[in-house]
Amino acid sequence: MLPANLISALQVLTRSDRPLISASKDAPQSAAQQLQVGQRLQGQVQSEVSQGLFKVQVAGSSLQMRLPGNIKGGDTIELEVVTVQPRITFSIAASTNPLPTADKISSSARMLSDLANLPMERPVVQQAGGKAVFAAEQVQQMDTKQLAGSLRDAIGKSGLFYESHQAQWVRGERSTGQLLEEPQNQLMKMNAGALSGENQSVKSQLAESNSAQLTKGSADTALLAAKNAADSGLSVNKQLLPLVQQQLHTLENHHLAWSGQVWPKQEMLWEIKGEQQPNSYDPDSRQWSTELELSLPNLGDVRARLVLTPKGLQMSLRAAETGTVDLFTQSAPNLRMSMAEANIALTSLAVEKAEYE
């Protein structure tokens, strides 16, 4: 059974179960310069270079690419450009030899594998809309609990956890309005509006595709969900490709990085990691840590790292300015007291000076 997070990748990238194929690394640079993302063109399969590797004539250039097993020399295939950098990548929109059902499933699996192996276009998740987590008038009277909740919402609305939020939506635990705030639906709404102002509402289209793709079952069910999404008439915005890559990366590595403004003109980099514990036989047993990096107007460059352990919280504070290190050291007893009042066991606290580039 496919992990739930991969259903989104199928929905976004699999249009009528298209496989994703890449040109060889040594493809002529002139070929990339002639192509544009979203462009459709025909390819003439010339000959098979080796098992599964074919020479294909595309837009006046001869490219080598691995094609599904049903393709043979002399076939004509209709291609859509997915990426041109760092490697030319196409999806097969149609061919003179349609894929049998079994090959469609394996092609989709290969597509996800290829996508996961492509270099990350944007390794850091950006705050949606470039808006600050806190408005300007809130900064002077900042409530730390409210800040924590706002940061949680920023991650929650990033689109990385879209599938789990869909499941909550089906169970009535999340409203349609909340789901529509996430990037996947913002882009779907834009595309649907561009196609026709008279189309069925985004809400009803979302309900139909979600009901299909949240049905429990095997990989066939996931592919059916993807096909239903494609048949709904919503075009796929290529801006979703980096987001799907980030989903695959987060699923595989248990690591995400977020960047945005916590309040106007104050940028922050935030990382969350889950690391497998040594000598642990439980694959779901992980030690979670989070790290914040800011450049503050009065304190300078500051980095805070928090590690959650069964015994409590480990914290380390690093600053580039000597005065900031001294201030952190003097304030350490108050920090310990505040943690104790919040019933958080602070098992270790380290303050040190660090150099930043």
CSV table of C-alpha atoms in Angstrom, one decimal:
chain,number,residue,atom,x,y,z
A,1,MET,CA,0.0,0.0,0.0
A,2,LEU,CA,1.3,3.4,-0.9
A,3,PRO,CA,2.0,5.8,2.0
A,4,ALA,CA,-0.8,8.5,2.3
A,5,ASN,CA,1.6,11.3,1.5
A,6,LEU,CA,2.3,9.8,-1.9
A,7,ILE,CA,-1.3,10.0,-3.0
A,8,SER,CA,-0.9,13.7,-3.4
A,9,ALA,CA,2.1,13.2,-5.7
A,10,LEU,CA,0.0,10.9,-7.8
A,11,GLN,CA,-2.9,13.4,-7.8
A,12,VAL,CA,-0.6,16.3,-8.9
A,13,LEU,CA,1.7,14.6,-11.3
A,14,THR,CA,-0.2,11.6,-12.8
A,15,ARG,CA,-2.5,12.8,-15.5
A,16,SER,CA,-4.1,9.7,-17.0
A,17,ASP,CA,-1.4,7.7,-15.3
A,18,ARG,CA,1.5,9.3,-17.2
A,19,PRO,CA,5.0,8.1,-16.4
A,20,LEU,CA,7.7,10.7,-15.7
A,21,ILE,CA,10.8,10.3,-17.8
A,22,SER,CA,14.1,12.1,-17.9
A,23,ALA,CA,16.6,12.8,-20.7
A,24,SER,CA,20.2,11.6,-20.2
A,25,LYS,CA,22.5,13.9,-18.2
A,26,ASP,CA,24.5,14.7,-21.3
A,27,ALA,CA,21.5,16.1,-23.2
A,28,PRO,CA,22.5,19.1,-25.5
A,29,GLN,CA,22.2,22.4,-23.7
A,30,SER,CA,20.6,23.8,-26.8
A,31,ALA,CA,17.7,21.4,-26.3
A,32,ALA,CA,17.0,22.8,-22.8
A,33,GLN,CA,17.1,26.3,-24.2
A,34,GLN,CA,14.4,25.5,-26.8
A,35,LEU,CA,12.0,24.0,-24.3
A,36,GLN,CA,9.6,25.6,-21.8
A,37,VAL,CA,7.9,24.0,-18.8
A,38,GLY,CA,4.3,23.0,-19.8
A,39,GLN,CA,5.2,22.8,-23.5
A,40,ARG,CA,3.7,19.9,-25.4
A,41,LEU,CA,5.5,18.4,-28.4
A,42,GLN,CA,5.8,15.1,-30.3
A,43,GLY,CA,8.7,12.7,-30.0
A,44,GLN,CA,9.7,10.2,-32.6
A,45,VAL,CA,11.3,7.0,-31.1
A,46,GLN,CA,14.2,6.2,-33.3
A,47,SER,CA,16.0,3.2,-31.9
A,48,GLU,CA,16.7,1.3,-28.7
A,49,VAL,CA,20.2,2.0,-27.5
A,50,SER,CA,20.1,-0.6,-24.7
A,51,GLN,CA,17.4,-2.4,-22.6
A,52,GLY,CA,14.8,0.2,-21.9
A,53,LEU,CA,17.0,3.1,-23.2
A,54,PHE,CA,15.9,4.8,-26.4
A,55,LYS,CA,17.0,7.5,-28.7
A,56,VAL,CA,14.2,9.9,-29.3
A,57,GLN,CA,14.0,12.9,-31.8
A,58,VAL,CA,12.4,15.8,-29.9
A,59,ALA,CA,12.3,19.4,-31.2
A,60,GLY,CA,15.2,18.9,-33.6
A,61,SER,CA,17.4,17.3,-31.0
A,62,SER,CA,18.2,13.6,-30.4
A,63,LEU,CA,17.8,12.7,-26.7
A,64,GLN,CA,18.3,9.5,-24.9
A,65,MET,CA,15.7,8.5,-22.3
A,66,ARG,CA,14.3,5.5,-20.6
A,67,LEU,CA,10.8,4.7,-21.8
A,68,PRO,CA,8.1,2.3,-20.5
A,69,GLY,CA,8.3,-1.3,-21.8
A,70,ASN,CA,5.5,-1.0,-24.3
A,71,ILE,CA,7.3,1.6,-26.3
A,72,LYS,CA,9.3,0.5,-29.4
A,73,GLY,CA,11.3,2.0,-32.2
A,74,GLY,CA,9.1,3.9,-34.7
A,75,ASP,CA,6.5,4.9,-32.2
A,76,THR,CA,5.3,8.5,-31.8
A,77,ILE,CA,4.9,9.8,-28.3
A,78,GLU,CA,3.3,13.0,-27.1
A,79,LEU,CA,5.4,14.7,-24.4
A,80,GLU,CA,4.9,17.5,-21.9
A,81,VAL,CA,7.9,19.3,-20.5
A,82,VAL,CA,8.0,19.0,-16.7
A,83,THR,CA,11.4,20.5,-15.9
A,84,VAL,CA,14.4,21.8,-18.0
A,85,GLN,CA,16.9,22.3,-15.2
A,86,PRO,CA,18.9,20.6,-13.8
A,87,ARG,CA,17.7,17.9,-16.2
A,88,ILE,CA,15.1,17.8,-19.0
A,89,THR,CA,12.1,15.8,-17.7
A,90,PHE,CA,9.0,14.9,-19.6
A,91,SER,CA,5.7,13.2,-18.9
A,92,ILE,CA,4.1,11.0,-21.6
A,93,ALA,CA,0.7,12.5,-22.5
A,94,ALA,CA,0.0,9.9,-25.2
A,95,SER,CA,1.6,7.3,-27.4
A,96,THR,CA,0.8,5.0,-30.3
A,97,ASN,CA,1.1,2.1,-27.8
A,98,PRO,CA,-1.2,2.8,-24.7
A,99,LEU,CA,0.1,1.4,-21.4
A,100,PRO,CA,-1.6,-1.7,-20.0
A,101,THR,CA,-3.0,-1.3,-16.5
A,102,ALA,CA,-0.1,-3.2,-14.8
A,103,ASP,CA,2.4,-1.0,-16.5
A,104,LYS,CA,0.6,2.2,-15.5
A,105,ILE,CA,0.9,1.3,-11.9
A,106,SER,CA,4.6,0.5,-12.2
A,107,SER,CA,5.2,3.7,-14.3
A,108,SER,CA,3.6,5.8,-11.5
A,109,ALA,CA,5.9,4.2,-9.0
A,110,ARG,CA,8.9,4.9,-11.2
A,111,MET,CA,7.6,8.5,-11.6
A,112,LEU,CA,7.6,9.0,-7.8
A,113,SER,CA,11.0,7.4,-7.5
A,114,ASP,CA,12.4,9.7,-10.3
A,115,LEU,CA,10.9,12.8,-8.7
A,116,ALA,CA,12.3,11.9,-5.3
A,117,ASN,CA,15.8,11.6,-6.8
A,118,LEU,CA,15.7,14.9,-8.6
A,119,PRO,CA,17.6,17.7,-6.9
A,120,MET,CA,15.4,19.7,-4.6
A,121,GLU,CA,14.3,23.0,-6.2
A,122,ARG,CA,13.5,24.6,-2.9
A,123,PRO,CA,14.8,22.7,0.1
A,124,VAL,CA,13.2,25.2,2.5
A,125,VAL,CA,9.4,25.6,2.9
A,126,GLN,CA,8.6,29.3,2.5
A,127,GLN,CA,5.8,31.0,4.5
A,128,ALA,CA,2.7,31.1,2.4
A,129,GLY,CA,2.1,34.4,0.8
A,130,GLY,CA,5.2,35.9,2.4
A,131,LYS,CA,3.1,37.2,5.3
A,132,ALA,CA,4.4,37.6,8.8
A,133,VAL,CA,3.2,35.2,11.5
A,134,PHE,CA,2.5,38.2,13.8
A,135,ALA,CA,1.1,41.5,12.6
A,136,ALA,CA,3.0,44.7,13.5
A,137,GLU,CA,0.7,45.7,16.3
A,138,GLN,CA,1.1,42.4,18.1
A,139,VAL,CA,4.9,42.6,18.5
A,140,GLN,CA,4.9,44.9,21.5
A,141,GLN,CA,2.6,42.7,23.5
A,142,MET,CA,3.7,39.3,22.2
A,143,ASP,CA,2.1,36.2,23.9
A,144,THR,CA,4.5,33.3,23.7
A,145,LYS,CA,1.7,30.7,23.7
A,146,GLN,CA,0.1,32.6,20.8
A,147,LEU,CA,3.4,32.8,19.0
A,148,ALA,CA,3.8,29.0,19.4
A,149,GLY,CA,0.3,28.4,18.0
A,150,SER,CA,0.9,30.8,15.1
A,151,LEU,CA,4.2,29.0,14.2
A,152,ARG,CA,2.4,25.6,14.4
A,153,ASP,CA,-0.3,27.0,12.0
A,154,ALA,CA,2.4,28.2,9.6
A,155,ILE,CA,3.8,24.7,9.4
A,156,GLY,CA,0.3,23.2,9.3
A,157,LYS,CA,-0.7,25.4,6.3
A,158,SER,CA,2.5,24.8,4.4
A,159,GLY,CA,0.9,21.9,2.4
A,160,LEU,CA,3.4,19.3,3.7
A,161,PHE,CA,0.6,17.6,5.7
A,162,TYR,CA,-2.2,18.0,3.3
A,163,GLU,CA,-3.2,14.4,3.2
A,164,SER,CA,-3.6,14.0,6.9
A,165,HIS,CA,-5.6,17.2,6.9
A,166,GLN,CA,-7.8,15.7,4.2
A,167,ALA,CA,-8.5,12.7,6.5
A,168,GLN,CA,-9.4,15.1,9.3
A,169,TRP,CA,-11.7,16.9,6.9
A,170,VAL,CA,-13.5,13.7,6.0
A,171,ARG,CA,-14.0,12.9,9.7
A,172,GLY,CA,-15.4,16.4,10.3
A,173,GLU,CA,-12.4,17.5,12.4
A,174,ARG,CA,-11.3,20.2,10.0
A,175,SER,CA,-13.4,22.7,8.0
A,176,THR,CA,-13.4,23.1,4.2
A,177,GLY,CA,-12.3,26.7,4.7
A,178,GLN,CA,-9.2,25.5,6.6
A,179,LEU,CA,-8.4,22.9,3.9
A,180,LEU,CA,-8.7,25.6,1.2
A,181,GLU,CA,-6.1,27.7,2.8
A,182,GLU,CA,-3.3,25.3,1.9
A,183,PRO,CA,-1.2,25.8,-1.2
A,184,GLN,CA,-2.6,22.8,-3.1
A,185,ASN,CA,-6.1,24.2,-3.1
A,186,GLN,CA,-5.0,27.8,-3.6
A,187,LEU,CA,-3.4,26.8,-6.8
A,188,MET,CA,-6.3,24.5,-7.8
A,189,LYS,CA,-8.7,27.4,-7.2
A,190,MET,CA,-6.6,29.7,-9.4
A,191,ASN,CA,-6.4,27.2,-12.2
A,192,ALA,CA,-10.1,26.3,-12.0
A,193,GLY,CA,-11.0,30.0,-12.2
A,194,ALA,CA,-8.7,30.4,-15.2
A,195,LEU,CA,-10.4,27.5,-17.0
A,196,SER,CA,-13.9,28.7,-16.6
A,197,GLY,CA,-15.7,31.0,-14.3
A,198,GLU,CA,-18.8,28.8,-14.7
A,199,ASN,CA,-17.2,25.6,-13.6
A,200,GLN,CA,-18.4,23.7,-10.6
A,201,SER,CA,-17.2,25.3,-7.3
A,202,VAL,CA,-13.7,24.3,-6.0
A,203,LYS,CA,-15.4,23.0,-2.9
A,204,SER,CA,-17.5,20.4,-4.7
A,205,GLN,CA,-14.6,19.4,-6.9
A,206,LEU,CA,-12.4,19.0,-3.9
A,207,ALA,CA,-15.1,16.9,-2.1
A,208,GLU,CA,-15.3,14.5,-5.1
A,209,SER,CA,-11.5,14.0,-5.5
A,210,ASN,CA,-11.0,13.7,-1.7
A,211,SER,CA,-13.7,11.1,-1.3
A,212,ALA,CA,-12.1,9.0,-3.9
A,213,GLN,CA,-8.5,9.3,-2.8
A,214,LEU,CA,-9.2,8.8,0.9
A,215,THR,CA,-10.9,5.4,0.3
A,216,LYS,CA,-8.8,2.7,2.0
A,217,GLY,CA,-7.2,0.2,-0.3
A,218,SER,CA,-4.1,-0.8,-2.3
A,219,ALA,CA,-2.0,1.0,-4.9
A,220,ASP,CA,-4.9,0.6,-7.4
A,221,THR,CA,-7.0,2.8,-5.1
A,222,ALA,CA,-4.3,5.5,-5.0
A,223,LEU,CA,-4.1,5.4,-8.8
A,224,LEU,CA,-7.9,5.6,-9.1
A,225,ALA,CA,-7.9,8.7,-6.9
A,226,ALA,CA,-5.2,10.3,-9.1
A,227,LYS,CA,-7.3,9.5,-12.2
A,228,ASN,CA,-10.4,11.0,-10.7
A,229,ALA,CA,-8.5,14.2,-9.8
A,230,ALA,CA,-7.2,14.4,-13.4
A,231,ASP,CA,-10.7,13.8,-14.8
A,232,SER,CA,-12.1,16.7,-12.7
A,233,GLY,CA,-10.8,19.2,-15.2
A,234,LEU,CA,-8.4,20.9,-12.8
A,235,SER,CA,-5.1,21.8,-14.5
A,236,VAL,CA,-2.0,21.2,-12.4
A,237,ASN,CA,0.2,24.2,-11.6
A,238,LYS,CA,3.9,23.4,-11.9
A,239,GLN,CA,4.5,25.3,-8.7
A,240,LEU,CA,3.4,22.2,-6.9
A,241,LEU,CA,6.4,20.2,-8.1
A,242,PRO,CA,8.8,21.6,-5.4
A,243,LEU,CA,6.1,21.1,-2.7
A,244,VAL,CA,5.6,17.4,-3.7
A,245,GLN,CA,9.4,17.0,-3.6
A,246,GLN,CA,9.4,18.5,-0.1
A,247,GLN,CA,6.7,16.1,0.9
A,248,LEU,CA,8.7,13.1,-0.3
A,249,HIS,CA,11.8,14.4,1.4
A,250,THR,CA,10.1,15.0,4.7
A,251,LEU,CA,8.5,11.5,4.5
A,252,GLU,CA,11.8,9.8,3.8
A,253,ASN,CA,14.2,11.8,6.0
A,254,HIS,CA,11.9,13.1,8.8
A,255,HIS,CA,13.3,16.5,8.4
A,256,LEU,CA,11.8,19.9,7.3
A,257,ALA,CA,13.0,23.4,7.2
A,258,TRP,CA,10.8,26.5,7.2
A,259,SER,CA,11.6,30.1,6.5
A,260,GLY,CA,9.5,33.2,7.0
A,261,GLN,CA,8.8,36.3,8.9
A,262,VAL,CA,7.8,35.8,12.5
A,263,TRP,CA,6.8,39.5,12.6
A,264,PRO,CA,7.3,42.1,9.9
A,265,LYS,CA,11.0,42.4,8.7
A,266,GLN,CA,12.1,39.7,11.1
A,267,GLU,CA,13.2,36.6,9.2
A,268,MET,CA,13.6,33.2,10.9
A,269,LEU,CA,14.9,29.8,9.8
A,270,TRP,CA,13.3,26.9,11.6
A,271,GLU,CA,14.3,23.2,11.3
A,272,ILE,CA,12.6,20.1,12.8
A,273,LYS,CA,14.3,16.7,12.7
A,274,GLY,CA,13.4,13.2,13.9
A,275,GLU,CA,16.5,11.0,14.3
A,276,GLN,CA,16.4,7.2,14.8
A,277,GLN,CA,17.8,6.3,18.2
A,278,PRO,CA,20.9,4.0,18.4
A,279,ASN,CA,20.1,0.5,19.5
A,280,SER,CA,16.4,1.0,19.0
A,281,TYR,CA,14.4,-1.7,17.1
A,282,ASP,CA,11.3,0.5,16.8
A,283,PRO,CA,11.3,2.3,13.5
A,284,ASP,CA,8.9,4.9,14.8
A,285,SER,CA,11.0,5.6,17.9
A,286,ARG,CA,12.7,8.9,17.1
A,287,GLN,CA,14.3,11.7,19.1
A,288,TRP,CA,12.9,15.0,17.9
A,289,SER,CA,14.8,18.3,17.9
A,290,THR,CA,14.0,21.8,16.7
A,291,GLU,CA,16.4,24.6,15.9
A,292,LEU,CA,15.6,28.3,15.4
A,293,GLU,CA,18.0,30.8,13.8
A,294,LEU,CA,17.4,34.6,13.9
A,295,SER,CA,19.3,37.8,13.4
A,296,LEU,CA,17.8,40.2,16.0
A,297,PRO,CA,18.3,44.0,15.9
A,298,ASN,CA,19.6,44.1,19.6
A,299,LEU,CA,21.0,40.6,20.2
A,300,GLY,CA,22.6,39.9,16.8
A,301,ASP,CA,22.7,36.4,15.3
A,302,VAL,CA,21.1,33.9,17.7
A,303,ARG,CA,20.5,30.1,17.4
A,304,ALA,CA,18.5,28.0,19.8
A,305,ARG,CA,18.4,24.2,19.7
A,306,LEU,CA,15.9,22.2,21.7
A,307,VAL,CA,16.0,18.4,22.0
A,308,LEU,CA,13.1,16.4,23.4
A,309,THR,CA,14.1,13.3,25.4
A,310,PRO,CA,12.2,10.9,27.6
A,311,LYS,CA,13.7,12.6,30.6
A,312,GLY,CA,12.9,16.2,29.6
A,313,LEU,CA,14.2,19.0,27.4
A,314,GLN,CA,17.8,19.8,26.4
A,315,MET,CA,18.5,23.3,25.3
A,316,SER,CA,21.5,25.1,23.8
A,317,LEU,CA,21.7,28.8,23.0
A,318,ARG,CA,24.4,30.2,20.8
A,319,ALA,CA,25.0,33.8,19.9
A,320,ALA,CA,27.6,35.7,17.8
A,321,GLU,CA,27.8,38.7,20.2
A,322,THR,CA,29.7,38.4,23.5
A,323,GLY,CA,27.2,40.7,25.2
A,324,THR,CA,24.3,38.5,24.1
A,325,VAL,CA,26.1,35.4,25.5
A,326,ASP,CA,26.6,37.2,28.9
A,327,LEU,CA,22.9,38.2,28.9
A,328,PHE,CA,21.8,34.6,28.2
A,329,THR,CA,24.1,33.3,31.0
A,330,GLN,CA,22.7,35.9,33.5
A,331,SER,CA,19.1,35.0,32.5
A,332,ALA,CA,19.6,31.2,32.7
A,333,PRO,CA,18.2,30.9,36.3
A,334,ASN,CA,15.0,32.8,35.3
A,335,LEU,CA,14.7,30.5,32.3
A,336,ARG,CA,15.0,27.4,34.4
A,337,MET,CA,12.3,28.8,36.8
A,338,SER,CA,9.9,29.6,33.9
A,339,MET,CA,10.4,26.1,32.5
A,340,ALA,CA,9.7,24.5,35.9
A,341,GLU,CA,6.5,26.6,36.3
A,342,ALA,CA,5.4,25.3,32.9
A,343,ASN,CA,6.1,21.7,34.1
A,344,ILE,CA,8.9,21.3,31.6
A,345,ALA,CA,11.9,19.4,32.9
A,346,LEU,CA,15.0,21.3,31.6
A,347,THR,CA,17.6,18.6,31.9
A,348,SER,CA,20.5,20.7,30.4
A,349,LEU,CA,21.1,24.2,29.3
A,350,ALA,CA,24.2,25.3,27.4
A,351,VAL,CA,25.1,28.9,26.5
A,352,GLU,CA,28.1,29.5,24.1
A,353,LYS,CA,29.5,32.0,21.7
A,354,ALA,CA,29.5,31.0,18.1
A,355,GLU,CA,30.7,32.4,14.8
A,356,TYR,CA,28.3,32.9,11.9
A,357,GLU,CA,29.1,33.4,8.3
